[in-house]
Amino acid sequence: MTSWQEVRAEVRRRILSREWAPGEPIPNEADLARELGCARGTVNRALRSLAEAGLIDRRRKAGTRVALHPVRKATLSIPVVRLEIEERGFIPGYRLISRAREAPPAAVRALMGDGPLLHIVSLHLADGAPFMAEDRWVDERAVPGIGTADLKAVSANEWLVLNVPFSHGEIAFTAAPAGCFEAQTLDCAHGTALFVVERTTSADGRTLTTVRQTFAPGYRIETTL
Amino acid sequence: MTSWQEVRAEVRRRILSREWAPGEPIPNEADLARELGCARGTVNRALRSLAEAGLIDRRRKAGTRVALHPVRKATLSIPVVRLEIEERGFIPGYRLISRAREAPPAAVRALMGDGPLLHIVSLHLADGAPFMAEDRWVDERAVPGIGTADLKAVSANEWLVLNVPFSHGEIAFTAAPAGCFEAQTLDCAHGTALFVVERTTSADGRTLTTVRQTFAPGYRIETTL
DNA sequence: GAGTGGTCTAGACCACTGT
DNA sequence: CAGTGGTCTAGACCACTCC
């Protein structure tokens, strides 16, 4: 019993077997280290891992307790769309639909201010079939270079990932019916239930870009718990 | 420059500022520790954190490199539904719709075998309004006690979390149109675009339960990147 | 074979917080 | 105030993997 993975496994076993019941405190790090025959640092590493997984709650002085409601955490990797398409075994494609300097609608203006924004609409393909339609607004002042980027060759999605480091972002997942635009670009019936991802990224407190990605029917995100 | 958070911030700064470009190797732990004036363990902690975040790639002997495609990782916490409703500021409610020992459809049988399964259908409410409809199959042999649980008082969702430790799970997110059942229970029009979560949990290689949760219109999951 | 990250140790000090 | 987790250190050995 020397590795932190072994310590974690043993503690997890005691929790799952109800030897240590939900809500109950477990021994402190020093005691556990003595019992299991390892350094306190090793126990700390193991317990930190379990705390991140949501299986235990830790607080200084109060000690460590088995979580009352073990919170499952699902981690989603959000790669560049092109890579996601390749990972699913398709040949990726891309088409720029429009690109214009426009006054944004109210919802976008609330996020990104009144300045003129670049509005980029594009379509990503998998094996030639529509995969995802992207409607994006970019703050030209916050993202120098986007004005001259060749968005016919490289998608805005990819250009931004490669050229604009960001510090913070928000992402949301919803379902929405296909509107006229989606029905046409994604080749589906008006009103079809589609999976939607909305993302906003910012740096230094400024919103760089906000995007709404609508996926073709049947799209699903999968991961393990 | 002594804390691992400071080290991480400094390394992140150099990456974001392109001082260390994507794909390029960065100094090894020992060198970095010397330069920044701290122990190697501290640098290790910082770099491990950045690797988990997807900003760098690390391999023994090959060293550490700035990731070519910084993979965004979104972590979703999946709490018990009742807690999720409370967190959104609503008063949670729950209604058991049906509960029967039935032969499962082919899709479920493929996952959970031929044995007789318990089929539980229920509805979760937020401030009295429909919030989520749940269609669940449970393997009675693998989950002893579910047969006698009072599922009118405690939702199957919560009963399982409290009584059945699991070791592994899969989760998927999709969009689907409301069928007759969803339209009726969630009080929406037939065909409405709804957000769907499908989950399967297992332990010791046996599938314990599989569930399809359909959320009322407007539902969205949000998180930060 | 050798360089790099992964980990363990023993000890120390500190920050937070319940009592 | 005192107990507990959080972290840092200096040194060591090991596992992996590229050359």
XYZ file of C-alpha atoms (C1' of nucleotides) in Angstrom:
488
model
C 0.000 0.000 0.000
C 2.407 2.653 -1.122
C 1.081 4.277 -4.271
C -1.513 7.009 -4.151
C -3.692 5.069 -6.600
C -3.760 2.158 -4.176
C -4.669 4.452 -1.323
C -7.429 5.974 -3.419
C -8.732 2.539 -4.349
C -8.801 1.439 -0.713
C -10.604 4.559 0.460
C -13.055 4.283 -2.417
C -13.669 0.645 -1.486
C -14.485 1.567 2.099
C -16.885 4.234 0.903
C -18.651 2.068 -1.669
C -18.917 -0.792 0.819
C -20.564 1.585 3.287
C -17.799 0.891 5.779
C -17.647 4.662 5.796
C -21.203 5.860 5.302
C -22.342 9.025 3.500
C -22.027 12.070 5.733
C -19.633 10.378 8.110
C -16.164 11.710 8.797
C -13.181 9.612 7.797
C -9.807 9.538 9.591
C -7.498 12.465 9.059
C -4.542 12.307 6.719
C -1.946 11.603 9.382
C -3.872 8.675 10.847
C -4.620 7.208 7.453
C -0.982 7.485 6.434
C 0.058 5.611 9.565
C -2.555 2.928 9.079
C -1.804 2.361 5.410
C 1.926 2.672 5.824
C 2.764 5.582 3.600
C 3.648 9.268 3.776
C 0.964 11.849 4.429
C 1.649 13.405 1.062
C 0.575 10.200 -0.607
C -2.687 10.126 1.307
C -3.225 13.781 0.458
C -2.797 13.056 -3.243
C -5.305 10.215 -3.077
C -7.911 12.142 -1.118
C -7.544 15.194 -3.319
C -8.332 12.993 -6.286
C -11.448 11.625 -4.605
C -12.533 15.130 -3.643
C -12.234 16.288 -7.253
C -14.352 13.330 -8.253
C -16.988 14.475 -5.787
C -16.864 11.388 -3.583
C -15.720 13.192 -0.450
C -15.902 16.709 0.963
C -12.855 18.228 2.595
C -12.546 21.257 4.797
C -9.723 22.425 6.978
C -10.240 21.788 10.626
C -13.611 20.192 9.918
C -11.891 17.237 8.311
C -12.937 14.941 5.522
C -16.418 13.460 5.153
C -18.015 11.073 2.714
C -20.155 13.169 0.376
C -23.870 13.045 1.078
C -24.760 13.250 -2.595
C -21.896 11.956 -4.686
C -21.884 14.413 -7.571
C -21.135 12.804 -10.886
C -18.821 14.851 -13.016
C -18.787 14.458 -16.748
C -15.869 15.992 -18.577
C -16.477 16.967 -22.165
C -13.579 17.614 -24.482
C -14.436 20.340 -26.944
C -11.984 20.050 -29.805
C -11.845 22.028 -33.010
C -14.842 20.973 -35.096
C -12.659 19.620 -37.863
C -10.930 17.255 -35.445
C -14.245 16.194 -33.976
C -15.489 15.227 -37.422
C -12.307 13.297 -38.113
C -12.570 11.491 -34.795
C -16.019 10.324 -35.756
C -14.515 8.754 -38.835
C -15.708 11.234 -41.457
C -13.880 13.389 -43.927
C -14.310 16.980 -42.822
C -15.413 19.740 -45.120
C -16.096 23.421 -44.715
C -17.969 26.171 -46.526
C -18.035 29.861 -45.738
C -21.592 31.058 -46.252
C -21.284 34.735 -45.460
C -19.042 37.229 -43.820
C -20.025 40.798 -43.210
C -19.508 43.769 -40.931
C -22.924 44.226 -39.423
C -24.794 45.741 -36.532
C -25.527 42.873 -34.198
C -28.947 41.981 -32.818
C -29.798 43.014 -29.279
C -28.836 39.696 -27.673
C -25.348 39.858 -29.123
C -25.001 43.567 -28.446
C -25.679 42.945 -24.781
C -22.706 40.611 -24.661
C -20.242 42.374 -26.902
C -21.027 46.058 -26.867
C -22.132 48.434 -29.582
C -19.055 48.421 -31.801
C -19.279 47.033 -35.324
C -18.853 43.305 -35.307
C -17.874 40.765 -37.884
C -20.670 38.327 -38.593
C -19.497 34.988 -39.945
C -21.817 32.204 -41.022
C -20.416 28.879 -42.085
C -21.175 25.222 -42.552
C -19.092 22.219 -41.560
C -19.473 18.978 -43.471
C -18.854 15.335 -42.658
C -18.313 13.133 -45.703
C -19.932 15.892 -47.714
C -23.130 15.956 -45.661
C -24.076 18.907 -43.475
C -22.728 18.413 -39.954
C -22.934 21.727 -38.163
C -24.001 25.268 -38.984
C -22.129 28.032 -37.218
C -23.305 31.569 -36.629
C -20.550 33.666 -35.131
C -19.932 37.273 -34.102
C -16.386 38.507 -33.605
C -15.141 41.753 -32.108
C -12.678 43.001 -34.697
C -11.008 45.376 -32.300
C -10.375 42.648 -29.758
C -9.281 40.155 -32.366
C -6.796 41.869 -34.682
C -6.153 39.925 -37.840
C -9.584 38.401 -38.228
C -10.393 41.096 -40.750
C -7.723 39.886 -43.149
C -7.886 36.171 -42.411
C -8.794 33.948 -45.335
C -11.910 32.380 -43.885
C -12.617 30.485 -47.072
C -9.611 28.268 -46.483
C -9.603 27.952 -42.704
C -12.779 28.000 -40.650
C -13.258 30.824 -38.193
C -13.479 28.143 -35.548
C -9.997 26.917 -36.295
C -8.490 30.293 -37.044
C -9.547 31.585 -33.666
C -8.260 28.577 -31.766
C -4.885 28.870 -33.444
C -4.522 32.622 -33.310
C -6.384 33.917 -30.309
C -5.523 32.757 -26.845
C -8.429 33.218 -24.502
C -8.582 33.151 -20.780
C -12.209 32.482 -20.034
C -15.236 30.995 -21.663
C -18.794 29.929 -21.124
C -20.602 27.166 -22.899
C -24.207 26.073 -22.928
C -26.053 23.107 -24.409
C -29.677 23.225 -25.494
C -32.166 21.825 -27.947
C -33.899 24.048 -30.483
C -36.173 23.624 -33.485
C -34.727 24.177 -36.942
C -35.548 27.624 -38.277
C -35.538 28.563 -41.939
C -31.782 28.967 -42.005
C -31.031 25.681 -40.256
C -33.577 23.754 -42.279
C -31.919 24.929 -45.454
C -28.254 24.580 -44.515
C -28.578 21.357 -42.550
C -31.005 19.903 -45.064
C -33.778 19.000 -42.652
C -37.418 19.825 -42.106
C -38.471 23.072 -40.535
C -38.936 22.503 -36.795
C -36.669 19.462 -36.537
C -35.168 19.062 -33.051
C -31.521 20.059 -33.215
C -28.704 20.056 -30.729
C -27.304 23.516 -30.091
C -24.072 24.675 -28.479
C -23.622 28.307 -27.557
C -20.210 29.535 -26.600
C -18.736 32.840 -25.530
C -15.025 33.370 -25.056
C -13.271 36.343 -23.604
C -9.850 37.576 -22.572
C -8.845 40.413 -20.291
C -12.460 41.023 -19.489
C -13.390 41.657 -23.128
C -15.701 39.372 -25.022
C -13.897 38.185 -28.125
C -16.490 36.108 -29.855
C -19.836 34.485 -29.335
C -21.019 31.601 -31.441
C -24.087 29.458 -31.893
C -23.436 26.038 -33.354
C -26.409 24.020 -34.565
C -25.772 20.374 -35.310
C -27.434 18.160 -37.891
C -30.183 15.806 -36.689
C -28.922 12.769 -34.791
C -25.909 14.487 -33.311
C -25.013 13.401 -29.814
C -22.251 14.032 -27.330
C -21.076 11.036 -25.359
C -18.708 10.685 -22.448
C -18.068 8.580 -19.398
C -18.744 9.404 -15.807
C 7.441 32.682 -7.254
C 6.960 29.886 -4.794
C 3.401 28.645 -5.020
C 2.336 26.182 -7.680
C -0.493 28.483 -8.719
C 2.028 31.218 -9.448
C 4.154 28.831 -11.456
C 1.097 27.741 -13.412
C 0.123 31.349 -14.070
C 3.610 32.184 -15.316
C 3.764 29.183 -17.630
C 0.273 29.920 -18.904
C 1.301 33.519 -19.542
C 4.270 32.432 -21.619
C 2.075 30.111 -23.641
C -0.689 32.642 -24.238
C 1.821 35.319 -25.151
C 3.321 32.953 -27.737
C 6.652 33.198 -25.960
C 6.324 29.418 -26.108
C 4.511 28.619 -29.335
C 2.146 25.715 -29.982
C 4.019 22.503 -30.671
C 7.221 23.796 -29.156
C 8.939 22.068 -26.255
C 9.244 23.923 -22.977
C 12.080 23.553 -20.443
C 12.077 20.451 -18.304
C 10.916 20.482 -14.711
C 14.362 20.724 -13.158
C 15.360 23.721 -15.279
C 12.081 25.492 -14.686
C 12.362 24.923 -10.958
C 15.819 26.450 -10.938
C 14.742 29.413 -13.042
C 11.643 30.141 -11.001
C 13.281 29.450 -7.678
C 11.199 26.625 -6.309
C 11.299 22.876 -5.824
C 10.726 20.525 -8.724
C 7.665 19.150 -6.998
C 6.062 22.559 -7.216
C 6.718 22.820 -10.930
C 5.371 19.309 -11.362
C 2.147 20.242 -9.628
C 1.717 23.295 -11.829
C 2.449 21.514 -15.084
C 0.216 18.592 -14.171
C -2.601 21.062 -13.720
C -1.957 22.608 -17.120
C -1.784 19.171 -18.717
C -5.162 18.242 -17.251
C -6.520 21.469 -18.685
C -5.237 20.420 -22.090
C -2.843 23.329 -22.544
C 0.296 21.201 -22.700
C 1.194 17.631 -23.599
C 3.603 15.712 -21.419
C 5.481 12.512 -22.108
C 8.345 10.927 -20.317
C 11.629 11.348 -22.039
C 9.968 13.310 -24.834
C 9.396 16.190 -22.450
C 6.652 18.790 -22.298
C 5.252 20.616 -25.302
C 2.682 23.320 -25.804
C -0.430 21.605 -27.125
C -1.033 22.029 -30.851
C -4.789 22.211 -30.448
C -5.606 23.372 -26.954
C -8.545 21.129 -26.136
C -11.188 22.944 -24.147
C -12.579 20.817 -21.398
C -15.983 21.492 -19.963
C -16.810 19.778 -16.706
C -20.470 19.199 -16.050
C -21.655 18.399 -12.570
C -24.549 15.993 -12.693
C -26.289 16.206 -9.347
C -29.428 14.462 -8.198
C -32.305 16.025 -10.126
C -33.960 17.319 -6.987
C -30.823 19.269 -6.075
C -30.514 20.592 -9.605
C -34.032 21.972 -9.422
C -33.315 23.573 -6.059
C -30.120 25.124 -7.381
C -32.120 26.772 -10.136
C -34.247 28.375 -7.473
C -37.388 26.272 -7.826
C -39.280 24.120 -5.396
C -38.809 20.527 -6.494
C -41.674 18.096 -6.910
C -41.944 14.503 -7.981
C -44.604 12.134 -9.258
C -44.307 8.423 -9.910
C -46.195 7.715 -13.126
C -45.781 3.975 -13.429
C -43.736 1.117 -12.152
C -43.935 -2.371 -13.586
C -41.979 -5.531 -14.185
C -41.850 -5.697 -17.949
C -40.024 -7.205 -20.852
C -37.785 -4.448 -22.177
C -37.594 -3.264 -25.767
C -34.742 -4.459 -27.931
C -32.541 -1.420 -27.364
C -32.636 -1.878 -23.613
C -32.310 -5.643 -23.837
C -29.088 -5.224 -25.764
C -27.665 -3.276 -22.843
C -29.045 -5.158 -19.894
C -29.730 -8.699 -20.950
C -32.913 -10.714 -21.175
C -33.873 -10.886 -17.514
C -37.074 -9.241 -16.334
C -36.472 -5.595 -15.599
C -38.228 -3.005 -13.528
C -39.608 -0.197 -15.661
C -40.046 3.077 -13.817
C -41.554 6.188 -15.340
C -41.675 9.405 -13.380
C -41.949 13.145 -13.627
C -39.960 15.807 -11.809
C -41.489 19.220 -11.215
C -40.084 22.692 -10.649
C -42.457 25.027 -8.837
C -45.231 22.673 -9.826
C -44.473 22.815 -13.545
C -43.117 19.836 -15.468
C -39.319 19.882 -15.461
C -38.114 16.486 -16.580
C -39.649 13.167 -17.549
C -37.672 10.089 -16.686
C -37.952 6.665 -18.281
C -35.834 4.125 -16.442
C -35.042 0.421 -16.547
C -33.462 -1.265 -13.534
C -32.000 -4.745 -13.206
C -33.668 -6.086 -10.065
C -31.113 -8.831 -9.593
C -28.217 -6.420 -9.714
C -29.969 -3.845 -7.538
C -31.439 -5.664 -4.542
C -33.910 -3.574 -2.601
C -35.306 -1.627 -5.539
C -38.269 -4.005 -5.575
C -39.395 -2.945 -2.123
C -38.337 0.712 -2.253
C -41.120 3.254 -1.829
C -40.705 5.067 -5.115
C -43.701 7.268 -4.457
C -41.831 9.051 -1.686
C -38.299 9.073 -3.050
C -37.530 9.249 -6.756
C -35.738 6.307 -8.325
C -33.069 8.791 -9.282
C -32.372 9.663 -5.687
C -32.922 6.171 -4.279
C -30.293 4.756 -6.609
C -27.744 7.455 -5.850
C -28.142 6.882 -2.133
C -28.298 3.101 -2.142
C -26.316 1.827 -5.083
C -22.660 2.600 -5.437
C -21.591 2.343 -9.044
C -18.194 2.112 -10.548
C -18.711 3.166 -14.120
C -21.135 5.143 -16.183
C -21.791 6.542 -19.622
C -23.767 9.631 -20.436
C -24.952 11.139 -23.689
C -26.650 14.392 -24.629
C -28.954 14.781 -27.591
C -31.955 16.671 -28.888
C -35.179 14.887 -29.752
C -38.711 15.822 -30.727
C -41.463 15.368 -28.163
C -43.407 12.177 -28.713
C -46.916 11.536 -27.445
C -45.663 10.686 -23.970
C -43.381 13.712 -23.634
C -45.947 16.085 -25.102
C -48.437 14.969 -22.507
C -46.232 14.800 -19.414
C -44.148 17.878 -20.175
C -47.146 19.822 -21.378
C -45.806 20.847 -24.763
C -46.697 20.421 -28.410
C -45.991 17.206 -30.237
C -42.633 17.524 -31.992
C -41.234 20.242 -29.745
C -37.429 20.186 -29.594
C -36.395 18.769 -26.231
C -33.078 18.237 -24.522
C -32.396 14.591 -23.728
C -29.888 12.953 -21.421
C -29.272 9.230 -21.618
C -27.312 7.533 -18.893
C -26.174 4.006 -18.188
C -24.480 3.011 -14.976
C -22.841 -0.256 -14.116
C -20.797 -1.955 -11.423
C -18.654 -5.064 -11.551
C -19.273 -5.268 -15.258
C -23.043 -5.539 -14.839
C -25.359 -2.866 -16.094
C -27.462 -1.667 -13.190
C -29.753 0.846 -14.803
C -30.278 2.795 -17.955
C -32.333 5.948 -18.062
C -33.585 8.476 -20.566
C -34.335 11.891 -19.162
C -36.276 14.341 -21.314
C -36.315 17.939 -20.162
C -39.027 20.530 -20.578
C -38.645 23.114 -23.369
C -36.081 25.808 -22.657
C -33.830 23.630 -20.551
C -30.144 24.320 -20.913
C -26.948 23.174 -19.305
C -24.352 25.841 -18.714
C -20.792 25.707 -17.556
C -17.489 27.480 -17.920
C -14.499 26.455 -19.949
C 21.317 3.838 -22.742
C 19.956 8.064 -20.980
C 16.795 11.869 -20.294
C 12.305 13.152 -18.607
C 8.258 13.012 -16.044
C 5.896 10.312 -12.103
C 5.986 9.424 -7.609
C 7.288 8.652 -2.619
C 9.311 10.339 1.675
C 10.001 12.932 5.959
C 9.708 17.078 7.771
C 8.154 21.662 8.109
C 5.245 25.786 8.071
C 1.028 27.902 6.933
C -4.110 29.048 6.179
C -8.346 28.306 7.354
C -12.070 27.504 10.403
C -14.799 25.129 14.094
C -15.123 25.441 18.993
C -6.987 28.505 20.254
C -6.008 24.248 18.188
C -6.865 20.703 14.702
C -6.999 19.732 9.904
C -6.002 20.081 5.244
C -2.845 22.724 1.831
C 1.462 23.268 0.372
C 6.645 23.553 -0.102
C 11.183 21.368 0.122
C 15.187 18.452 -0.918
C 16.349 14.249 -2.113
C 15.677 9.858 -4.022
C 14.213 6.041 -7.000
C 11.572 4.408 -10.687
C 9.004 3.852 -15.275
C 8.660 4.971 -19.533
C 10.190 5.985 -24.037
C 12.927 8.175 -27.540
C 17.301 7.699 -29.848
